Coordinates of C-alpha atoms (C1' of nucleotides) in Angstrom, one line a residue:
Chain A
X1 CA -66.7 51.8 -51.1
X2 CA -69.0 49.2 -53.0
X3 CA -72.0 50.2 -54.9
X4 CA -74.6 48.0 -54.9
X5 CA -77.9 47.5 -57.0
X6 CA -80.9 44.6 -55.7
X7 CA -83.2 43.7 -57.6
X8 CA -86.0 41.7 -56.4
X9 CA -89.8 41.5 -57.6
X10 CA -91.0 41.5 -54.3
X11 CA -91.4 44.9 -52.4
X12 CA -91.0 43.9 -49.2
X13 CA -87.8 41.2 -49.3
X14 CA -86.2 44.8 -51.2
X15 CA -86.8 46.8 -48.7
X16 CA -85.4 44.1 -46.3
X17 CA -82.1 44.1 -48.2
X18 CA -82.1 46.9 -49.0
X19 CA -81.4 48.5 -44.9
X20 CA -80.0 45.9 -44.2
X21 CA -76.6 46.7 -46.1
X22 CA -77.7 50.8 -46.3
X23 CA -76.6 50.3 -42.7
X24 CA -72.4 49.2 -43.2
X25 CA -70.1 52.0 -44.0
X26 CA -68.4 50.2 -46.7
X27 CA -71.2 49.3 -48.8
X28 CA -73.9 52.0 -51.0
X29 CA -76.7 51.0 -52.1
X30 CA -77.1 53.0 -55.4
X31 CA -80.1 50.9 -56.7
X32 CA -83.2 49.6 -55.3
X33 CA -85.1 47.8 -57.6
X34 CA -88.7 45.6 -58.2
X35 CA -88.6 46.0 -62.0
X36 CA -87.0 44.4 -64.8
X37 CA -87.1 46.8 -67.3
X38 CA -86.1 49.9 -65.2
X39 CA -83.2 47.9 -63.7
X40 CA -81.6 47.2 -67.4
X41 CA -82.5 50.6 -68.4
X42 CA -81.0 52.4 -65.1
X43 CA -77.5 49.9 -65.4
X44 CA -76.9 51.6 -68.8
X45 CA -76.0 54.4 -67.5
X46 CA -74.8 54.1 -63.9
X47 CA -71.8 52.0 -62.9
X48 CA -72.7 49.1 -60.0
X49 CA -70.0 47.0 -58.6
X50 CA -72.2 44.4 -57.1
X51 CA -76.2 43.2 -57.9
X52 CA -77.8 41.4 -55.7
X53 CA -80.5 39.2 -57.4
X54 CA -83.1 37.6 -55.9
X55 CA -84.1 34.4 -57.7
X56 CA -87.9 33.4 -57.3
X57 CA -87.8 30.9 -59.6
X58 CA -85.5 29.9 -62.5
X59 CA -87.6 30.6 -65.3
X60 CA -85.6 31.3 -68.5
X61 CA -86.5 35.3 -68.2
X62 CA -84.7 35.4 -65.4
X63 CA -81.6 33.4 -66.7
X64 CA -81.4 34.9 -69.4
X65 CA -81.7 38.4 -67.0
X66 CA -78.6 37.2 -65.8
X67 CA -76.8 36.7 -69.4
X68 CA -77.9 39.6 -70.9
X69 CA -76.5 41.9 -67.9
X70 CA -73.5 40.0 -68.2
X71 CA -73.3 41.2 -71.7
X72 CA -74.2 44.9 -71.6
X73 CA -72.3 45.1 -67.9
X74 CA -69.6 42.7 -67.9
X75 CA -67.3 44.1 -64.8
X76 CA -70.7 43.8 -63.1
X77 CA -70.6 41.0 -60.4
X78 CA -74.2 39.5 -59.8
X79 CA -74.8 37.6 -56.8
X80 CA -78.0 35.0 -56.4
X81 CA -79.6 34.8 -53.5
X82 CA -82.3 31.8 -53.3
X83 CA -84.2 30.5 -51.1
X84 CA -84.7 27.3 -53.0
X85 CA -80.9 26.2 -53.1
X86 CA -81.6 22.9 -55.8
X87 CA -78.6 21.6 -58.0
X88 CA -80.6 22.6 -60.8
X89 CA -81.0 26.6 -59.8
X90 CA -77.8 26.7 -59.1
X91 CA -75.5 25.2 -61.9
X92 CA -78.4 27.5 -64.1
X93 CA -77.3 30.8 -62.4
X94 CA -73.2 29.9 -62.6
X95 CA -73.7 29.2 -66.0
X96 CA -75.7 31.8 -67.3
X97 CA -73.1 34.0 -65.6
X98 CA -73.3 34.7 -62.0
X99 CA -70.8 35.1 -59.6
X100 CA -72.4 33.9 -56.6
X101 CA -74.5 32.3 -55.1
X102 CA -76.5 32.7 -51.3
X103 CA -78.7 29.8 -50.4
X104 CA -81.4 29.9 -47.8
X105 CA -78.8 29.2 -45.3
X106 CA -77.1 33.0 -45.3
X107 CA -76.9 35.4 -42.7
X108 CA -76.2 39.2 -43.1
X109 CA -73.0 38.1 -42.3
X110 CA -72.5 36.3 -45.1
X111 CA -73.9 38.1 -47.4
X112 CA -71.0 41.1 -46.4
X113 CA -68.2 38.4 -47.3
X114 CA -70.1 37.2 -50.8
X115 CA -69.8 41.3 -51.8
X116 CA -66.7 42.0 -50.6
X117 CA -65.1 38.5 -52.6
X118 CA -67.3 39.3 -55.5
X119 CA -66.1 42.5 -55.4
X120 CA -62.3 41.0 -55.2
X121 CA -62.6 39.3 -58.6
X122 CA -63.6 36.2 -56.7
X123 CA -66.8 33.2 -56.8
X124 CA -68.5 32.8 -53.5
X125 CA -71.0 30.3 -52.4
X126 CA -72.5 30.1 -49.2
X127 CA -72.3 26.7 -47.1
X128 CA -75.4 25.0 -48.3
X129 CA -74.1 25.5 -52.2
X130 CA -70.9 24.5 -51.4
X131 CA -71.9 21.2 -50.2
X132 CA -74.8 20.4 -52.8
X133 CA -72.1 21.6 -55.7
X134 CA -69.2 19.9 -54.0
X135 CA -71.1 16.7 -53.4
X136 CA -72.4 16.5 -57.4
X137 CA -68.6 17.0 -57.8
X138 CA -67.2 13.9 -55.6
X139 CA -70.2 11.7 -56.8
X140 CA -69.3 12.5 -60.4
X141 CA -65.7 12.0 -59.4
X142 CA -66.9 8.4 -58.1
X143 CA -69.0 7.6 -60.8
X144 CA -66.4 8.4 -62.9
X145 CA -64.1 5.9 -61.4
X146 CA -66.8 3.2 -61.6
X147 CA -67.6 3.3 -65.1
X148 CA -63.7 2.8 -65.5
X149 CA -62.5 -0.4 -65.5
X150 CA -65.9 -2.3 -66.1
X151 CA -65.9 -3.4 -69.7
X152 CA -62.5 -2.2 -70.6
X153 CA -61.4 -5.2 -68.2
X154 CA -62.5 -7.5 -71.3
X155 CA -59.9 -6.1 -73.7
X156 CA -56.6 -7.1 -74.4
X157 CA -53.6 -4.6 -74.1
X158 CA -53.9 -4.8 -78.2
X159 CA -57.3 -3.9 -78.5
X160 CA -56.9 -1.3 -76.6
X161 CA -53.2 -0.1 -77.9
X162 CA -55.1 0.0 -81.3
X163 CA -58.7 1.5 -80.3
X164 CA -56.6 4.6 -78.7
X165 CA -54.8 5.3 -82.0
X166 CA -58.4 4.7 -83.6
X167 CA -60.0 7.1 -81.0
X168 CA -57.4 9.9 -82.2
X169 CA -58.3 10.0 -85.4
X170 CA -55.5 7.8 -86.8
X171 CA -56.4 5.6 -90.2
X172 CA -56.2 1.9 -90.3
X173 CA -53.2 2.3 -93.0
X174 CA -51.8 4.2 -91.0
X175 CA -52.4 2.2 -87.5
X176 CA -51.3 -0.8 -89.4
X177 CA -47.8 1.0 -90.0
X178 CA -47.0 1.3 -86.7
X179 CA -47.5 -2.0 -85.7
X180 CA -46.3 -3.5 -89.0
X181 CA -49.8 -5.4 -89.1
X182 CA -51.9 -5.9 -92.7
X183 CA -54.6 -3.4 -92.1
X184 CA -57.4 -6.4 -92.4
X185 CA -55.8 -7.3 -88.9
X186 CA -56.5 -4.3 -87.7
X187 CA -60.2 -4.2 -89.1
X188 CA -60.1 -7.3 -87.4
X189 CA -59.1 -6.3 -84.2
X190 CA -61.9 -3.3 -84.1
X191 CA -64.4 -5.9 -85.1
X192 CA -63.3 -8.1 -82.2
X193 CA -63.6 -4.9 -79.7
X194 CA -67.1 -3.9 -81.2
X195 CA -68.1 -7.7 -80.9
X196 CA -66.8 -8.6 -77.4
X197 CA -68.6 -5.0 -76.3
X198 CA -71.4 -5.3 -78.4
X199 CA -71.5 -2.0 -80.1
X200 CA -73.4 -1.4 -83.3
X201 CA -71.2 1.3 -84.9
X202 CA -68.2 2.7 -84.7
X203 CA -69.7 6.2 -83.1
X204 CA -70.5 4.0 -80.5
X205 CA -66.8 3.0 -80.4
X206 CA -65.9 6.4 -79.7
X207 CA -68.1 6.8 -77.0
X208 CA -67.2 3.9 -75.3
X209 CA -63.3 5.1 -75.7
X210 CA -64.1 8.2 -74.3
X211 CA -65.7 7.0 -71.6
X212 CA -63.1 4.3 -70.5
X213 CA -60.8 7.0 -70.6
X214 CA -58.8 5.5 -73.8
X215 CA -58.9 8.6 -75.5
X216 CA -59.4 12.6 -74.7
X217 CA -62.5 14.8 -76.2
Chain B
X1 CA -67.1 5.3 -28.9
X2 CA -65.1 5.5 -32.1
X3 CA -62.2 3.2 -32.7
X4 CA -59.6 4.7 -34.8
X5 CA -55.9 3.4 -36.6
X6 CA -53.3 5.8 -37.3
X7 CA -51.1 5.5 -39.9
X8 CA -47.9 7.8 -40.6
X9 CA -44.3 6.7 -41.0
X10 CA -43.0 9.1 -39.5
X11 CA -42.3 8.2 -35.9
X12 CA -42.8 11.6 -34.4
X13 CA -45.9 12.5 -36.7
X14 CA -47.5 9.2 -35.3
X15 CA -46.9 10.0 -32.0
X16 CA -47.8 13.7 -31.9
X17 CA -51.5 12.8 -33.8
X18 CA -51.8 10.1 -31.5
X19 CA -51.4 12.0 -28.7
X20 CA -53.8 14.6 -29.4
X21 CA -56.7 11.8 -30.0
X22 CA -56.0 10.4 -26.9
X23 CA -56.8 13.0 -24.6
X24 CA -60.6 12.7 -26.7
X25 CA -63.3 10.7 -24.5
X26 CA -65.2 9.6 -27.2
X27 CA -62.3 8.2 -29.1
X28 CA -60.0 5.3 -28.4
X29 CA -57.0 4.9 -30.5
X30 CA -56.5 1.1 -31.2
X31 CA -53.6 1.1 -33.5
X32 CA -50.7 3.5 -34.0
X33 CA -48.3 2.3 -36.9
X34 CA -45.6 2.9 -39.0
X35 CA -45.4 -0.5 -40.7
X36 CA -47.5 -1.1 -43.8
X37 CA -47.4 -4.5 -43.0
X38 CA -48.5 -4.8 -40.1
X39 CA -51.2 -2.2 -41.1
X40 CA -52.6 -4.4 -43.1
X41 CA -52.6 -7.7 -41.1
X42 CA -53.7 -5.6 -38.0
X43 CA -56.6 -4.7 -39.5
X44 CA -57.4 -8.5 -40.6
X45 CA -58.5 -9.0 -37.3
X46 CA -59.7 -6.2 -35.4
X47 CA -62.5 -3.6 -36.0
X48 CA -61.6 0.0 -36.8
X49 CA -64.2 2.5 -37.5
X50 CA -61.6 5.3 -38.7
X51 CA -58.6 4.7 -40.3
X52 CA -56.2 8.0 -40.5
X53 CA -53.4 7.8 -43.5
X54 CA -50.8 10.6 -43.6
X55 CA -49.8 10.7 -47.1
X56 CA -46.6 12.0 -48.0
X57 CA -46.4 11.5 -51.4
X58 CA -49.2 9.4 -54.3
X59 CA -47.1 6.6 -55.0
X60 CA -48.9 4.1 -56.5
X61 CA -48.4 1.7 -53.3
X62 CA -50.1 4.8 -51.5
X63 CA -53.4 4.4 -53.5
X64 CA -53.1 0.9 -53.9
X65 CA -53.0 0.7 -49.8
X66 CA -56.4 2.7 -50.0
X67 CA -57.5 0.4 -52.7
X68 CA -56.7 -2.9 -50.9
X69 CA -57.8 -1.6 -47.5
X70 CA -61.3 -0.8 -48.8
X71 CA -61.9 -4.0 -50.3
X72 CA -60.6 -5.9 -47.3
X73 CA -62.2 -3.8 -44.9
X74 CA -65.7 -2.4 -46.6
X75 CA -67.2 -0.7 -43.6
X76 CA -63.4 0.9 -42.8
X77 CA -63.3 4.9 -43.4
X78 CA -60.4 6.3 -44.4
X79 CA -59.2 9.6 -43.7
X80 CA -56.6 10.8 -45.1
X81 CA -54.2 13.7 -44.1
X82 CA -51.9 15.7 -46.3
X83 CA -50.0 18.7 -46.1
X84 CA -49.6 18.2 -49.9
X85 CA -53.2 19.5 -51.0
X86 CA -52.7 19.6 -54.6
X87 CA -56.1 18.9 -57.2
X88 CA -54.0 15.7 -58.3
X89 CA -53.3 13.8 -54.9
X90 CA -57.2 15.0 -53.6
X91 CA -58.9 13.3 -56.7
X92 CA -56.5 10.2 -56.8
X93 CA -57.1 9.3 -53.1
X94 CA -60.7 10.2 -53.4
X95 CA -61.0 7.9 -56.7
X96 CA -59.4 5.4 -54.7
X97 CA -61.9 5.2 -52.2
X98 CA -60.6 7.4 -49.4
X99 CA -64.0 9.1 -47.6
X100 CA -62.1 12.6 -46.2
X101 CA -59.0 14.4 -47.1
X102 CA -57.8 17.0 -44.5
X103 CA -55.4 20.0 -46.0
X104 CA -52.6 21.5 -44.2
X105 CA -55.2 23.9 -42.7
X106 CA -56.4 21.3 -40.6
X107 CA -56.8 21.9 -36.9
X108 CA -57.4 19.3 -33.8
X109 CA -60.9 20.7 -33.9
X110 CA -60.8 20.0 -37.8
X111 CA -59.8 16.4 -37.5
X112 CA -62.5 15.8 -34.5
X113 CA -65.0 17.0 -36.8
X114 CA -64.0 15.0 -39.5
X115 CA -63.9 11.6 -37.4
X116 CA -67.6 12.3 -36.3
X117 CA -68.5 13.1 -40.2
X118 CA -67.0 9.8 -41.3
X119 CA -68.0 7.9 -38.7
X120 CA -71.8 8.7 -39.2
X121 CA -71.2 7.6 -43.0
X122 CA -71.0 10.8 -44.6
X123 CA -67.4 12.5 -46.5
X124 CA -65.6 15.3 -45.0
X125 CA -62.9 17.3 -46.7
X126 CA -61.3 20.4 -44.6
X127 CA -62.0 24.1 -46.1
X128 CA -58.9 24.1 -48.6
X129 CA -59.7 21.2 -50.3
X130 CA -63.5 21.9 -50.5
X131 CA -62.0 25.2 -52.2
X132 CA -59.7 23.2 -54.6
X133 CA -62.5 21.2 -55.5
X134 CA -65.3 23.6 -56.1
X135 CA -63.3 25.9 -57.8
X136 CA -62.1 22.8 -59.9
X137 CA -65.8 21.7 -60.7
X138 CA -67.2 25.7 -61.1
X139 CA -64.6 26.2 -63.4
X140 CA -65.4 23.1 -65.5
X141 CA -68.8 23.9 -65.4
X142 CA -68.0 27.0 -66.9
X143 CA -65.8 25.9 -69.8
X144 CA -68.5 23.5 -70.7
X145 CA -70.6 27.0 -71.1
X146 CA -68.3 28.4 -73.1
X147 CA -67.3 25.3 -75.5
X148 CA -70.7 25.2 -76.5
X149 CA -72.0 27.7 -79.3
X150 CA -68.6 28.3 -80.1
X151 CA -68.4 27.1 -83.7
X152 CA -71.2 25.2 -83.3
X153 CA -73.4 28.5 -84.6
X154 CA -71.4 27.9 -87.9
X155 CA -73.2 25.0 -88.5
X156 CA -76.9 25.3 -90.1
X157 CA -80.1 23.4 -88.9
X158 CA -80.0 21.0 -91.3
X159 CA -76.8 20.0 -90.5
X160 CA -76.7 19.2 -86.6
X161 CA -80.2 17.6 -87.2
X162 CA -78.2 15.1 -89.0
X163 CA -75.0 15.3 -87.3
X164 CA -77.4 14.4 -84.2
X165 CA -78.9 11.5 -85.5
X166 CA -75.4 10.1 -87.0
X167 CA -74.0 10.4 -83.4
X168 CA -76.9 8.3 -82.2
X169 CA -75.4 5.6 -84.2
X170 CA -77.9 5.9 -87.1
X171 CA -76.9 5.0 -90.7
X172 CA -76.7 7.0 -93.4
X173 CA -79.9 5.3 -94.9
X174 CA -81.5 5.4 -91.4
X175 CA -81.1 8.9 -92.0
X176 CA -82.4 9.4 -95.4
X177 CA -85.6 7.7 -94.7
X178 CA -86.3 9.9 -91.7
X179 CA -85.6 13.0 -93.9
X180 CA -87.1 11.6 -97.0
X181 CA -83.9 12.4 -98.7
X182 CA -81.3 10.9 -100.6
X183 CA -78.4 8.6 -98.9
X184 CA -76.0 10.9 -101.2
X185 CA -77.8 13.9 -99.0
X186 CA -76.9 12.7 -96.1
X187 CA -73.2 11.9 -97.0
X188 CA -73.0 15.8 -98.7
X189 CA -74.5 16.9 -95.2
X190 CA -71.9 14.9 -93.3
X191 CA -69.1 16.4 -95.8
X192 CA -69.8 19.9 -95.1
X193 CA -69.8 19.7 -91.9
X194 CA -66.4 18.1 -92.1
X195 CA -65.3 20.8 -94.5
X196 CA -66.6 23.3 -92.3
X197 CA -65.0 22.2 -89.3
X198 CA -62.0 21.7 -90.8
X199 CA -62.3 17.8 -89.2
X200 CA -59.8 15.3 -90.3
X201 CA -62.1 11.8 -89.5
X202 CA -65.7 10.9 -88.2
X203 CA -64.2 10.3 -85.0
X204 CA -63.3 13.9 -84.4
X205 CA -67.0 14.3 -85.6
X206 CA -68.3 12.3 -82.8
X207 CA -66.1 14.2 -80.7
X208 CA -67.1 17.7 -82.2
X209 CA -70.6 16.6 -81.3
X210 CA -70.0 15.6 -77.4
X211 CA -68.3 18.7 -76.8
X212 CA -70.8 20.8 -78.4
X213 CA -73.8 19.0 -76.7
X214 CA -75.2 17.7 -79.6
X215 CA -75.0 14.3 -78.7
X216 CA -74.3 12.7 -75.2
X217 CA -71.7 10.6 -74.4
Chain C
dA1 C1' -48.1 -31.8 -69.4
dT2 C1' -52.1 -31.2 -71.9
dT3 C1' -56.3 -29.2 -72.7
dG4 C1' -59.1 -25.3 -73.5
dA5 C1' -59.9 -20.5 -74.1
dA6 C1' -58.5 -16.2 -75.7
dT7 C1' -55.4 -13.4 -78.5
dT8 C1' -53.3 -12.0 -82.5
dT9 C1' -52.7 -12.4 -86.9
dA10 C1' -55.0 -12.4 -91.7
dC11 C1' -58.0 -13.1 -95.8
dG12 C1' -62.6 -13.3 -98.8
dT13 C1' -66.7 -11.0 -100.2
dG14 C1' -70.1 -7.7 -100.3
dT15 C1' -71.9 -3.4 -98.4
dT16 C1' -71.4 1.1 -96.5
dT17 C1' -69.0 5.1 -95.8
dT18 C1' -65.7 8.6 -96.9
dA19 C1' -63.0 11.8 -100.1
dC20 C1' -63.2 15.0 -103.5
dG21 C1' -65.4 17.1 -107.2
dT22 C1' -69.3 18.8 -109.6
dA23 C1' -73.8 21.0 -109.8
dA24 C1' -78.6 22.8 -109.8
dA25 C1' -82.4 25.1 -107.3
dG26 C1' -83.8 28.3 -103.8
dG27 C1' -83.2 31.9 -100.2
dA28 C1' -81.1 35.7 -97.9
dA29 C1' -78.1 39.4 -98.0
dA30 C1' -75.3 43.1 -99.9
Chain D
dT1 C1' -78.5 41.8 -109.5
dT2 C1' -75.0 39.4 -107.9
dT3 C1' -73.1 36.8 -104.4
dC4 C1' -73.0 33.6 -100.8
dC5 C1' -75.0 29.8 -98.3
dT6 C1' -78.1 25.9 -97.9
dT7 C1' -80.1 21.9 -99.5
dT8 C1' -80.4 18.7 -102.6
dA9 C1' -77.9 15.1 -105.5
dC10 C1' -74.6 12.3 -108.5
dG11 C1' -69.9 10.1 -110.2
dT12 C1' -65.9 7.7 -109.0
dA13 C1' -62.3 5.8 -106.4
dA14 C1' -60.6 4.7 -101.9
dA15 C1' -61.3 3.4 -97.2
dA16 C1' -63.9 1.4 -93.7
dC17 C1' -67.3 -1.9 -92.0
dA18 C1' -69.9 -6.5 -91.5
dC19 C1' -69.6 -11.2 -91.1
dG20 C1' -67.4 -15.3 -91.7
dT21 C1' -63.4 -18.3 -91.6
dA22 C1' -59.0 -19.7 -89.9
dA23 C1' -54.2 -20.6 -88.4
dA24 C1' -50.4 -19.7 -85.0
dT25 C1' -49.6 -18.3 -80.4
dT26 C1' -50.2 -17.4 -75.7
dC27 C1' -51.7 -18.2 -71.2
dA28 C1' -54.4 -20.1 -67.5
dA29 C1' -56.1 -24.1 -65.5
dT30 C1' -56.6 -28.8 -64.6

DNA sequence: ATTGAATTTACGTGTTTTACGTAAAGGAAA
DNA sequence: TTTCCTTTACGTAAAACACGTAAATTCAAT
């Protein structure tokens, strides 16, 4: 047996939801809810498995809605269910807290299997999420790849030996040591790299490092 | 009509995926091969739409195939298919260009789908590797959450303000004028932090600063 | 084979930044 | 009131940076 609380502001949609899981043996729908204050208040005191939250918009009351339960409740699971299903709504909500998310795409269906894997410890996302997430994911992956090799071409294997050991917080002295160089050559050497890459300070060497994938945050 | 190349070295593998296209009416299987070589020149003169590549392993001649085969053959989409669907060999193959990935939960119906997909320009990746990849991406998101505000709260107002500006690549002096204060400020501002922190070098300033969203990369 | 370009090495000189210590004024908290 | 933190600032020495110059070497290209 689940228990269940919804919250949404609007009457109606509640109501909706509401039946609509009142109606599986599995579930219990211990909280029906349109407002804010009386659903923090009421959560005190009972113990809910799942809330359903219906997201209107992503104004910060209701983000931080989500962070604060996540605070007072923390073995509580809350799933999202928007109908606007933007990149923006949705990275909000995960990282505010929540552990799912039901775009405009979801059928009662689905919205059994986001409860029960919430319920299992798990995140769920319906179809729609899973392809606007997952596709931010692969582009990034792309992007990533692309911003590779494009100016780090135009350094020497030295450059770069001695803008890694730079990058992780190594001295010139000491930098100098290991390749039994005078530490001017290696001053020289990271004023070659910020001149061929036209950088105008060493933060912006770090950056670029980071970037290139010479170096590790 | 959708022309499609198979490539597998295993004999038997080749021949069984083959098989199963060529009962398709829509598809026509134009090459089946087991040669890397003759892969390659094949595919110098004739059209493909689809190329399938079972990858048993990420040798670097593996990627380097995808690499070479998407510069030779732009409008070429490659599919790959793995019963191997670990994070490592999904991001490599995808960073080397390859446009689908199908797991080992791949079905005929599964690899028709994906075919289609490609061939209308879009990615495809089977259910296990959209799992591996979300959860991958969710979970990043999420440690990016929770890096921030974690000693970054230590730090007063003062001090990001010009910890921000100094990862912007300002100068000290830049600095002082903006704050009206002294250049010896500004380096005692800087020097706190450090002791705070407990940071060796600027550099693991700069990087203190990215991760805690300070500055951007 | 020779030229030309880039790399690697290094120094000079002056400026800026960092390291480490000290310190005073003001505010918040205990 | 005392204590702790912040913000301000200086002294001094060492390290790093900016900018220029330059020689030996390497490597690609003609």
């Amino acid at each position: 047996m689940i228990d269940i609380a919804i919250f949404d502001e609007h009457k109606l949609v509640l109501e909706g939801v509401s039946g609509l899981l009142s109606g599986i043996a599995d579930f219990r729908v211990v909280l029906a809810c349109d407002n804010r204050h009386v659903l923090t208040e009421k959560l005190k005191s009972i113990q809910i498995h799942v809330l359903i939250l219906n997201m209107h918009d992503i104004s910060v009351r209701n983000l931080n809605l989500i962070v604060q339960l996540n605070i007072s409740s923390p073995k509580l699971k809350i799933l999202i269910v928007s109908v606007i299903d933007s990149e923006e709504i949705v990275l909000k909500t995960i990282k505010a807290g929540a552990k799912g998310f039901l775009g405009k795409d979801s059928d009662r269906d689905s919205l059994m299997e986001a409860i029960y894997t919430l319920r299992n410890g798990h995140d769920y996302y319906s179809k729609s999420i899973t392809h606007l997430l997952l596709n931010r994911y692969i582009s990034s992956i792309k992007a990533d790849e692309l911003s590779q090799n494009a100016d780090i071409a135009n350094l020497s294997s030295r450059q770069i030996e001695i803008l890694k050991l730079w990058g992780e917080s190594h001295t010139n002295q000491e930098i100098a040591d290991r390749f039994f160089i005078s530490v001017r050559t290696v001053e020289s050497h990271k004023n070659h790299i910020m001149q061929k890459l036209n950088l105008k300070s060493t933060v912006d060497m770090v950056k670029f490092a980071i970037k290139n994938n010479i170096i590790e945050i």
